[in-house]
Short mmCIF file of N, CA and C in Angstrom, two decimals:
data_model
loop_
_atom_site.label_atom_id
_atom_site.label_comp_id
_atom_site.label_asym_id
_atom_site.label_seq_id
_atom_site.Cartn_x
_atom_site.Cartn_y
_atom_site.Cartn_z
N UNK A 1 -6.09 2.35 -21.27
CA UNK A 1 -5.21 2.29 -20.12
C UNK A 1 -5.76 3.19 -19.02
N UNK A 2 -5.67 2.73 -17.79
CA UNK A 2 -6.19 3.48 -16.67
C UNK A 2 -5.19 4.52 -16.21
N UNK A 3 -5.73 5.57 -15.61
CA UNK A 3 -4.89 6.63 -15.07
C UNK A 3 -4.51 6.25 -13.64
N UNK A 4 -3.32 5.69 -13.46
CA UNK A 4 -2.87 5.25 -12.14
C UNK A 4 -2.07 6.35 -11.47
N UNK A 5 -2.21 6.41 -10.16
CA UNK A 5 -1.44 7.37 -9.39
C UNK A 5 -0.15 6.69 -8.93
N UNK A 6 0.86 7.49 -8.71
CA UNK A 6 2.15 6.94 -8.32
C UNK A 6 2.12 6.35 -6.91
N UNK A 7 1.43 7.02 -6.00
CA UNK A 7 1.36 6.54 -4.62
C UNK A 7 -0.09 6.26 -4.26
N UNK A 8 -0.39 5.06 -3.78
CA UNK A 8 -1.76 4.74 -3.39
C UNK A 8 -2.24 5.61 -2.24
N UNK A 9 -3.50 5.96 -2.26
CA UNK A 9 -4.08 6.81 -1.23
C UNK A 9 -4.42 5.98 0.01
N UNK A 10 -3.74 6.20 1.14
CA UNK A 10 -4.01 5.41 2.34
C UNK A 10 -5.40 5.64 2.92
N UNK A 11 -6.05 6.73 2.56
CA UNK A 11 -7.38 7.03 3.09
C UNK A 11 -8.46 6.11 2.53
N UNK A 12 -8.16 5.36 1.47
CA UNK A 12 -9.13 4.42 0.91
C UNK A 12 -9.28 3.16 1.76
N UNK A 13 -8.35 2.94 2.66
CA UNK A 13 -8.33 1.72 3.47
C UNK A 13 -9.27 1.88 4.67
N UNK A 14 -10.11 0.88 4.91
CA UNK A 14 -10.96 0.85 6.09
C UNK A 14 -10.16 0.24 7.24
N UNK A 15 -10.10 0.95 8.35
CA UNK A 15 -9.22 0.56 9.45
C UNK A 15 -9.60 -0.76 10.11
N UNK A 16 -10.87 -1.05 10.24
CA UNK A 16 -11.32 -2.23 11.00
C UNK A 16 -11.67 -3.39 10.08
N UNK A 17 -10.94 -3.52 8.99
CA UNK A 17 -11.20 -4.59 8.03
C UNK A 17 -9.89 -5.30 7.72
N UNK A 18 -9.98 -6.58 7.40
CA UNK A 18 -8.79 -7.33 6.97
C UNK A 18 -8.85 -7.50 5.46
N UNK A 19 -7.71 -7.40 4.82
CA UNK A 19 -7.61 -7.49 3.37
C UNK A 19 -6.68 -8.64 2.99
N UNK A 20 -6.99 -9.33 1.89
CA UNK A 20 -6.03 -10.28 1.33
C UNK A 20 -5.32 -9.60 0.16
N UNK A 21 -4.37 -10.29 -0.45
CA UNK A 21 -3.54 -9.70 -1.50
C UNK A 21 -4.39 -9.24 -2.68
N UNK A 22 -5.35 -10.05 -3.09
CA UNK A 22 -6.19 -9.71 -4.24
C UNK A 22 -7.04 -8.47 -3.96
N UNK A 23 -7.58 -8.36 -2.76
CA UNK A 23 -8.41 -7.20 -2.42
C UNK A 23 -7.60 -5.91 -2.38
N UNK A 24 -6.38 -5.99 -1.87
CA UNK A 24 -5.51 -4.80 -1.85
C UNK A 24 -5.17 -4.38 -3.27
N UNK A 25 -4.88 -5.35 -4.13
CA UNK A 25 -4.54 -5.04 -5.53
C UNK A 25 -5.71 -4.36 -6.23
N UNK A 26 -6.92 -4.86 -6.01
CA UNK A 26 -8.10 -4.24 -6.63
C UNK A 26 -8.40 -2.87 -6.04
N UNK A 27 -8.19 -2.69 -4.75
CA UNK A 27 -8.47 -1.42 -4.10
C UNK A 27 -7.62 -0.29 -4.67
N UNK A 28 -6.34 -0.58 -4.92
CA UNK A 28 -5.42 0.45 -5.40
C UNK A 28 -5.11 0.36 -6.89
N UNK A 29 -5.74 -0.59 -7.59
CA UNK A 29 -5.53 -0.78 -9.03
C UNK A 29 -4.05 -1.01 -9.34
N UNK A 30 -3.45 -1.94 -8.59
CA UNK A 30 -2.06 -2.34 -8.82
C UNK A 30 -2.04 -3.85 -9.03
N UNK A 31 -0.92 -4.36 -9.49
CA UNK A 31 -0.78 -5.80 -9.72
C UNK A 31 -0.57 -6.52 -8.39
N UNK A 32 -0.96 -7.78 -8.34
CA UNK A 32 -0.79 -8.58 -7.12
C UNK A 32 0.68 -8.69 -6.73
N UNK A 33 1.56 -8.73 -7.71
CA UNK A 33 2.99 -8.80 -7.40
C UNK A 33 3.48 -7.54 -6.69
N UNK A 34 2.85 -6.41 -6.97
CA UNK A 34 3.20 -5.17 -6.26
C UNK A 34 2.87 -5.32 -4.78
N UNK A 35 1.71 -5.87 -4.48
CA UNK A 35 1.31 -6.08 -3.08
C UNK A 35 2.25 -7.09 -2.43
N UNK A 36 2.62 -8.13 -3.14
CA UNK A 36 3.56 -9.11 -2.58
C UNK A 36 4.92 -8.48 -2.30
N UNK A 37 5.34 -7.52 -3.13
CA UNK A 37 6.59 -6.80 -2.88
C UNK A 37 6.46 -5.95 -1.63
N UNK A 38 5.29 -5.34 -1.41
CA UNK A 38 5.07 -4.58 -0.18
C UNK A 38 5.19 -5.49 1.04
N UNK A 39 4.70 -6.73 0.91
CA UNK A 39 4.81 -7.68 2.02
C UNK A 39 6.27 -8.00 2.31
N UNK A 40 7.08 -8.14 1.26
CA UNK A 40 8.51 -8.38 1.46
C UNK A 40 9.21 -7.15 2.03
N UNK A 41 8.69 -5.96 1.71
CA UNK A 41 9.29 -4.71 2.19
C UNK A 41 8.89 -4.37 3.62
N UNK A 42 8.02 -5.19 4.24
CA UNK A 42 7.71 -4.97 5.64
C UNK A 42 6.25 -4.75 5.98
N UNK A 43 5.35 -4.89 5.04
CA UNK A 43 3.92 -4.79 5.34
C UNK A 43 3.53 -5.97 6.23
N UNK A 44 3.10 -5.71 7.48
CA UNK A 44 2.82 -6.82 8.40
C UNK A 44 1.52 -7.56 8.07
N UNK A 45 1.54 -8.86 8.30
CA UNK A 45 0.35 -9.70 8.12
C UNK A 45 -0.12 -10.19 9.48
N UNK A 46 -1.35 -10.70 9.52
CA UNK A 46 -1.88 -11.18 10.80
C UNK A 46 -1.20 -12.46 11.25
N UNK A 47 -0.87 -13.36 10.31
CA UNK A 47 -0.14 -14.59 10.61
C UNK A 47 0.49 -15.11 9.32
N UNK A 48 1.14 -16.25 9.38
CA UNK A 48 1.84 -16.76 8.20
C UNK A 48 1.00 -17.73 7.39
N UNK A 49 -0.23 -17.99 7.82
CA UNK A 49 -1.10 -18.91 7.09
C UNK A 49 -1.64 -18.27 5.82
N UNK A 50 -2.00 -19.10 4.87
CA UNK A 50 -2.60 -18.62 3.63
C UNK A 50 -4.10 -18.65 3.75
N UNK A 51 -4.86 -17.76 3.24
CA UNK A 51 -4.42 -16.56 2.53
C UNK A 51 -3.86 -15.54 3.52
N UNK A 52 -2.87 -14.79 3.06
CA UNK A 52 -2.26 -13.78 3.89
C UNK A 52 -3.27 -12.65 4.11
N UNK A 53 -3.48 -12.28 5.35
CA UNK A 53 -4.41 -11.21 5.68
C UNK A 53 -3.64 -10.05 6.29
N UNK A 54 -4.05 -8.85 5.89
CA UNK A 54 -3.42 -7.62 6.37
C UNK A 54 -4.50 -6.79 7.04
N UNK A 55 -4.25 -6.33 8.24
CA UNK A 55 -5.20 -5.45 8.92
C UNK A 55 -5.22 -4.09 8.23
N UNK A 56 -6.39 -3.50 8.17
CA UNK A 56 -6.53 -2.19 7.52
C UNK A 56 -5.67 -1.12 8.18
N UNK A 57 -5.59 -1.15 9.49
CA UNK A 57 -4.77 -0.15 10.19
C UNK A 57 -3.29 -0.31 9.86
N UNK A 58 -2.82 -1.56 9.74
CA UNK A 58 -1.42 -1.80 9.36
C UNK A 58 -1.15 -1.35 7.94
N UNK A 59 -2.09 -1.62 7.03
CA UNK A 59 -1.93 -1.23 5.63
C UNK A 59 -1.88 0.28 5.50
N UNK A 60 -2.78 0.97 6.20
CA UNK A 60 -2.80 2.43 6.13
C UNK A 60 -1.50 3.03 6.68
N UNK A 61 -1.02 2.50 7.80
CA UNK A 61 0.23 3.00 8.39
C UNK A 61 1.42 2.73 7.47
N UNK A 62 1.47 1.55 6.86
CA UNK A 62 2.57 1.20 5.95
C UNK A 62 2.60 2.15 4.75
N UNK A 63 1.45 2.40 4.14
CA UNK A 63 1.40 3.27 2.96
C UNK A 63 1.71 4.72 3.32
N UNK A 64 1.23 5.18 4.47
CA UNK A 64 1.52 6.55 4.90
C UNK A 64 3.01 6.72 5.17
N UNK A 65 3.63 5.74 5.82
CA UNK A 65 5.07 5.81 6.10
C UNK A 65 5.87 5.75 4.80
N UNK A 66 5.44 4.92 3.88
CA UNK A 66 6.12 4.80 2.59
C UNK A 66 6.05 6.11 1.81
N UNK A 67 4.90 6.76 1.86
CA UNK A 67 4.72 8.05 1.18
C UNK A 67 5.58 9.12 1.83
N UNK A 68 5.60 9.12 3.17
CA UNK A 68 6.38 10.12 3.90
C UNK A 68 7.88 9.95 3.66
N UNK A 69 8.32 8.69 3.52
CA UNK A 69 9.73 8.40 3.32
C UNK A 69 10.24 8.96 1.99
N UNK A 70 9.38 9.03 0.98
CA UNK A 70 9.79 9.48 -0.34
C UNK A 70 9.72 10.99 -0.52
N UNK A 71 9.18 11.71 0.45
CA UNK A 71 9.09 13.17 0.34
C UNK A 71 10.44 13.79 0.64
N UNK A 72 10.74 14.85 -0.08
CA UNK A 72 11.98 15.59 0.14
C UNK A 72 11.65 17.06 0.32
N UNK A 73 12.26 17.73 1.28
CA UNK A 73 12.00 19.15 1.43
C UNK A 73 12.66 19.95 0.30
N UNK A 74 12.05 21.05 -0.05
CA UNK A 74 12.60 21.90 -1.09
C UNK A 74 13.79 22.68 -0.54
N UNK A 75 14.76 22.90 -1.40
CA UNK A 75 15.90 23.71 -1.03
C UNK A 75 15.53 25.18 -1.14
N UNK A 76 16.35 26.04 -0.65
CA UNK A 76 16.11 27.47 -0.70
C UNK A 76 16.02 27.93 -2.15
N UNK A 77 14.94 28.58 -2.51
CA UNK A 77 14.75 29.06 -3.88
C UNK A 77 14.04 28.08 -4.78
N UNK A 78 13.72 26.89 -4.32
CA UNK A 78 12.98 25.90 -5.12
C UNK A 78 11.51 25.97 -4.79
N UNK A 79 10.72 25.60 -5.76
CA UNK A 79 9.28 25.53 -5.54
C UNK A 79 8.86 24.09 -5.67
#
């Protein structure tokens, strides 16, 4: 079994490249259905034609925003 990280690293994405669902899944070592769920959650595509293409800059921004949304500040006395 592979050692998967909880949140994909947005720095792995090349900004000036377009990715399809399979390429994104291989890049982050996640299932294709995970990428499809990201598309339903608001990951923008270039158009509605198949294969769905995602711009690298949009993918990086989506993952960074998703990571930032899940962060919580520590309360007083917490580490």
